[in-house]
């Protein structure tokens, strides 16, 4: 059997200039359940499809709150996501202790992607380093022997003085800002929907933005599956919507699950069912020939 001799260590390039261990981590993200992010001028929204191992098991957690102004959705290994989300919380808490302000969203995303923390050391950060055995940055794991890339991808939404933001983080250590993006299994179907409608997202209300996200998330489902309040999570940053109550004026990050999702799923436009094609009329000359007696 053929064996790739360049995939046993993530610090060795193949002759084609590829790091196979990093590509395997990216493949792990593609195997995770789908997550979708969208943003408008006033809101950023995350939608995620939760999985369950069976009827007797609960659904896995797909969204994590990092700070009042930042939340994430994951696709890939949940255990790796817990490590990175804890690292992000430490960064956010360190910024509030040292600078007495929320950490900028782009700096927080860069912190998990880069090989060095952008924040100066603090007593809390030193303790976290000792406890965790170092930082949780992703890119440094592609350079050191004996370590593997994180097998999880993030969609990060946040809000600052410039407005709402949406970022994607991948195990290779790269991050990009998007108007709309999807990751996870069958994400290309969702991207096709988002690419058709993204120009209208900027002026959408919260309800319309979530409806677009649900339609895109529906595209990633198998044919025999449907979106339900049990398997759908919605994360929101921005002012309160019509169906929301007890939301602060600044619109902190909140996760909607269970019964809170029913009103949004009920507003979806039913998927069009293609009509069966009519049988073509018989072509001239196809009739049976009657033999003359």
Coordinates of C-alpha atoms in Angstrom, one line a residue:
X1 CA 0.0 0.0 0.0
X2 CA 1.2 3.5 -0.9
X3 CA 2.4 5.5 2.1
X4 CA 3.0 9.2 2.2
X5 CA 6.4 9.6 3.8
X6 CA 5.9 13.3 4.4
X7 CA 2.9 13.2 6.6
X8 CA 4.4 11.9 9.8
X9 CA 5.6 15.3 11.0
X10 CA 4.0 18.6 10.6
X11 CA 7.3 20.5 10.3
X12 CA 8.5 18.7 7.1
X13 CA 7.4 20.1 3.7
X14 CA 6.7 17.7 0.9
X15 CA 8.4 18.2 -2.4
X16 CA 5.3 20.0 -3.6
X17 CA 5.6 22.5 -0.7
X18 CA 2.7 21.1 1.3
X19 CA 2.3 20.4 5.0
X20 CA 0.1 17.3 5.1
X21 CA -0.6 17.4 8.8
X22 CA -2.1 20.9 8.3
X23 CA -4.2 19.7 5.4
X24 CA -5.4 16.8 7.6
X25 CA -6.5 19.3 10.2
X26 CA -8.4 21.3 7.6
X27 CA -10.1 18.1 6.6
X28 CA -11.2 17.5 10.2
X29 CA -12.9 20.9 10.0
X30 CA -14.7 19.8 6.8
X31 CA -16.0 16.7 8.6
X32 CA -17.6 18.8 11.4
X33 CA -21.2 19.9 11.3
X34 CA -21.9 23.1 9.4
X35 CA -21.6 26.6 10.9
X36 CA -22.6 29.8 9.1
X37 CA -21.9 33.5 9.8
X38 CA -23.5 36.7 8.4
X39 CA -23.3 40.3 9.3
X40 CA -25.2 43.5 8.5
X41 CA -24.6 47.1 9.4
X42 CA -26.1 46.6 12.8
X43 CA -25.9 42.8 13.6
X44 CA -23.6 39.8 13.4
X45 CA -25.2 36.4 13.5
X46 CA -24.0 32.8 13.8
X47 CA -26.0 29.7 13.0
X48 CA -24.8 26.2 13.7
X49 CA -26.1 22.7 13.1
X50 CA -25.8 20.5 16.2
X51 CA -25.2 16.8 16.1
X52 CA -26.3 14.0 18.4
X53 CA -24.8 10.5 18.6
X54 CA -28.3 9.0 19.2
X55 CA -31.8 9.4 20.5
X56 CA -30.5 8.9 24.1
X57 CA -27.7 11.5 23.8
X58 CA -27.8 15.3 24.1
X59 CA -26.7 17.6 21.3
X60 CA -23.1 18.8 21.2
X61 CA -22.3 22.4 22.0
X62 CA -21.5 24.4 18.9
X63 CA -21.3 27.9 20.3
X64 CA -19.2 29.5 23.0
X65 CA -19.4 32.9 24.6
X66 CA -16.0 34.6 24.9
X67 CA -17.0 38.0 26.2
X68 CA -19.9 40.4 26.2
X69 CA -18.9 41.5 22.7
X70 CA -17.5 38.3 21.2
X71 CA -18.9 34.8 20.5
X72 CA -17.8 31.9 18.4
X73 CA -19.2 28.9 16.5
X74 CA -17.1 25.8 15.8
X75 CA -16.7 23.0 13.3
X76 CA -14.3 20.1 14.0
X77 CA -13.0 18.7 17.2
X78 CA -14.9 20.0 20.2
X79 CA -12.1 19.2 22.6
X80 CA -9.7 21.4 20.7
X81 CA -12.4 24.1 20.6
X82 CA -12.6 24.2 24.4
X83 CA -8.8 24.7 24.7
X84 CA -8.8 27.6 22.2
X85 CA -12.0 29.2 23.6
X86 CA -10.5 29.2 27.1
X87 CA -7.4 30.8 25.6
X88 CA -9.6 33.5 24.0
X89 CA -11.4 34.1 27.3
X90 CA -8.0 34.6 29.1
X91 CA -7.0 37.1 26.4
X92 CA -10.3 39.0 26.8
X93 CA -10.1 39.0 30.6
X94 CA -6.4 40.1 30.5
X95 CA -7.4 43.1 28.3
X96 CA -10.0 44.2 30.8
X97 CA -7.6 43.9 33.7
X98 CA -4.6 45.6 32.1
X99 CA -6.3 48.2 29.9
X100 CA -9.8 48.3 31.5
X101 CA -11.4 47.9 28.1
X102 CA -12.8 45.1 25.9
X103 CA -10.2 43.5 23.7
X104 CA -10.6 44.5 20.0
X105 CA -12.1 41.6 17.9
X106 CA -9.3 41.6 15.3
X107 CA -6.7 41.4 18.0
X108 CA -8.4 38.5 19.7
X109 CA -8.6 36.5 16.4
X110 CA -4.9 37.3 15.7
X111 CA -4.0 36.1 19.2
X112 CA -5.1 32.5 18.4
X113 CA -3.8 32.6 14.9
X114 CA -0.3 34.1 15.4
X115 CA 2.7 32.6 17.0
X116 CA 3.0 35.2 19.7
X117 CA 0.3 36.9 21.8
X118 CA -0.3 40.6 20.9
X119 CA -1.1 41.5 24.5
X120 CA 1.7 42.3 27.0
X121 CA 2.3 39.9 29.9
X122 CA 0.1 40.1 33.0
X123 CA 0.1 38.1 36.2
X124 CA -3.0 36.3 35.0
X125 CA -1.4 35.5 31.7
X126 CA 1.7 34.2 33.4
X127 CA -0.5 31.8 35.5
X128 CA -2.4 30.7 32.4
X129 CA 0.9 30.0 30.6
X130 CA 2.2 27.8 33.5
X131 CA -1.1 26.0 33.8
X132 CA -1.6 25.3 30.1
X133 CA 2.1 24.7 29.3
X134 CA 2.3 27.7 27.0
X135 CA 0.0 29.7 24.8
X136 CA -2.7 28.1 22.6
X137 CA -1.7 29.8 19.3
X138 CA -2.4 27.8 16.2
X139 CA 0.4 28.8 13.9
X140 CA 3.2 27.8 16.3
X141 CA 1.9 24.3 16.3
X142 CA 2.8 24.0 12.6
X143 CA 6.5 24.8 13.4
X144 CA 7.4 22.8 16.4
X145 CA 8.2 19.1 16.4
X146 CA 5.9 16.8 18.5
X147 CA 2.9 19.1 18.3
X148 CA -0.1 18.9 15.9
X149 CA -2.4 21.5 14.5
X150 CA -5.7 22.2 16.1
X151 CA -8.4 20.2 14.3
X152 CA -11.1 22.9 14.6
X153 CA -12.2 26.0 12.7
X154 CA -13.9 29.0 14.2
X155 CA -16.4 31.6 13.1
X156 CA -15.9 34.6 15.3
X157 CA -18.4 37.5 15.6
X158 CA -17.8 40.6 17.6
X159 CA -18.7 44.3 17.9
X160 CA -16.6 47.4 18.6
X161 CA -16.8 51.1 17.9
X162 CA -16.5 50.4 14.2
X163 CA -19.5 48.1 14.1
X164 CA -20.2 44.3 13.9
X165 CA -17.5 42.0 12.5
X166 CA -17.3 38.4 11.3
X167 CA -14.0 36.4 11.1
X168 CA -13.0 32.9 10.1
X169 CA -10.1 31.2 11.7
X170 CA -8.6 28.0 10.3
X171 CA -6.1 25.4 11.8
X172 CA -3.4 26.7 9.4
X173 CA -3.2 29.9 11.4
X174 CA -4.9 32.1 8.9
X175 CA -7.9 34.4 9.6
X176 CA -10.0 36.5 7.3
X177 CA -12.9 38.9 7.7
X178 CA -16.1 38.2 5.8
X179 CA -19.6 39.5 5.0
X180 CA -20.8 35.9 5.1
X181 CA -19.1 32.6 5.3
X182 CA -19.8 28.9 6.1
X183 CA -17.5 26.1 7.3
X184 CA -18.0 22.4 8.1
X185 CA -19.7 19.6 6.2
X186 CA -21.3 20.5 2.8
X187 CA -20.4 24.1 3.3
X188 CA -20.1 24.7 -0.4
X189 CA -23.9 24.4 -0.8
X190 CA -24.4 27.1 1.9
X191 CA -21.7 29.3 0.2
X192 CA -23.6 29.1 -3.1
X193 CA -26.7 30.5 -1.4
X194 CA -24.7 33.2 0.5
X195 CA -22.9 34.4 -2.7
X196 CA -26.3 34.9 -4.4
X197 CA -27.7 37.0 -1.6
X198 CA -24.9 38.6 0.3
X199 CA -25.3 42.1 -1.3
X200 CA -28.6 42.5 0.5
X201 CA -27.3 41.5 3.9
X202 CA -26.0 45.0 4.8
X203 CA -29.4 46.5 5.1
X204 CA -31.2 43.5 6.5
X205 CA -33.1 43.5 9.8
X206 CA -32.1 40.9 12.4
X207 CA -35.1 38.7 11.5
X208 CA -34.2 38.8 7.8
X209 CA -30.6 38.1 8.5
X210 CA -31.4 35.1 10.6
X211 CA -33.8 33.9 7.9
X212 CA -31.1 34.0 5.3
X213 CA -28.8 32.1 7.6
X214 CA -31.4 29.4 8.2
X215 CA -31.9 29.0 4.5
X216 CA -28.2 28.7 3.9
X217 CA -27.9 26.2 6.8
X218 CA -30.8 24.2 5.3
X219 CA -28.7 23.7 2.2
X220 CA -26.1 21.7 4.2
X221 CA -28.6 19.1 5.4
X222 CA -29.1 15.7 4.0
X223 CA -32.3 15.2 2.1
X224 CA -34.1 13.3 4.9
X225 CA -33.2 15.9 7.6
X226 CA -34.9 19.1 8.7
X227 CA -34.0 22.1 10.9
X228 CA -35.6 21.8 14.3
X229 CA -35.3 23.8 17.6
X230 CA -33.3 20.8 18.9
X231 CA -30.5 20.8 16.3
X232 CA -30.2 24.5 15.6
X233 CA -28.2 27.1 17.5
X234 CA -28.3 30.9 16.8
X235 CA -25.8 33.4 18.2
X236 CA -26.5 37.1 17.9
X237 CA -24.6 40.4 18.5
X238 CA -26.5 43.6 18.1
X239 CA -29.7 45.4 19.2
X240 CA -32.6 43.3 20.3
X241 CA -35.0 41.8 17.7
X242 CA -38.7 41.8 17.7
X243 CA -38.9 38.3 19.2
X244 CA -36.3 39.0 21.9
X245 CA -36.9 40.2 25.4
X246 CA -34.6 41.3 28.3
X247 CA -31.7 42.2 25.9
X248 CA -29.4 45.0 27.0
X249 CA -29.3 48.2 24.8
X250 CA -25.8 47.5 23.6
X251 CA -26.8 44.0 22.4
X252 CA -24.3 41.7 24.1
X253 CA -23.6 38.2 22.6
X254 CA -26.4 35.8 23.3
X255 CA -27.2 32.2 22.2
X256 CA -30.7 31.2 21.2
X257 CA -31.6 27.5 21.4
X258 CA -34.6 25.3 22.0
X259 CA -37.9 27.2 22.1
X260 CA -36.3 30.5 21.4
X261 CA -35.5 29.2 17.9
X262 CA -39.0 28.2 17.0
X263 CA -40.1 31.7 15.9
X264 CA -37.2 32.0 13.5
X265 CA -37.7 28.5 12.0
X266 CA -41.4 29.1 11.5
X267 CA -40.6 32.2 9.4
X268 CA -38.6 30.2 6.9
X269 CA -39.8 30.0 3.3
X270 CA -40.6 26.4 2.5
X271 CA -38.2 24.8 0.1
X272 CA -39.5 24.5 -3.4
X273 CA -40.1 20.9 -4.5
X274 CA -39.3 20.4 -8.2
X275 CA -42.3 19.1 -10.2
X276 CA -41.9 15.8 -12.0
X277 CA -41.1 16.3 -15.6
X278 CA -43.9 15.5 -18.0
X279 CA -43.4 12.6 -20.3
X280 CA -42.5 13.8 -23.8
X281 CA -45.2 13.3 -26.6
X282 CA -44.4 10.4 -29.0
X283 CA -42.5 11.5 -32.0
X284 CA -44.0 11.2 -35.4
X285 CA -43.5 7.9 -37.0
X286 CA -43.3 6.0 -33.7
X287 CA -46.7 4.4 -34.0
X288 CA -47.0 0.7 -34.7
X289 CA -47.1 -0.1 -38.4
X290 CA -50.3 -2.0 -39.4
X291 CA -49.5 -4.6 -41.9
X292 CA -51.9 -4.8 -44.8
X293 CA -53.5 -8.2 -45.3

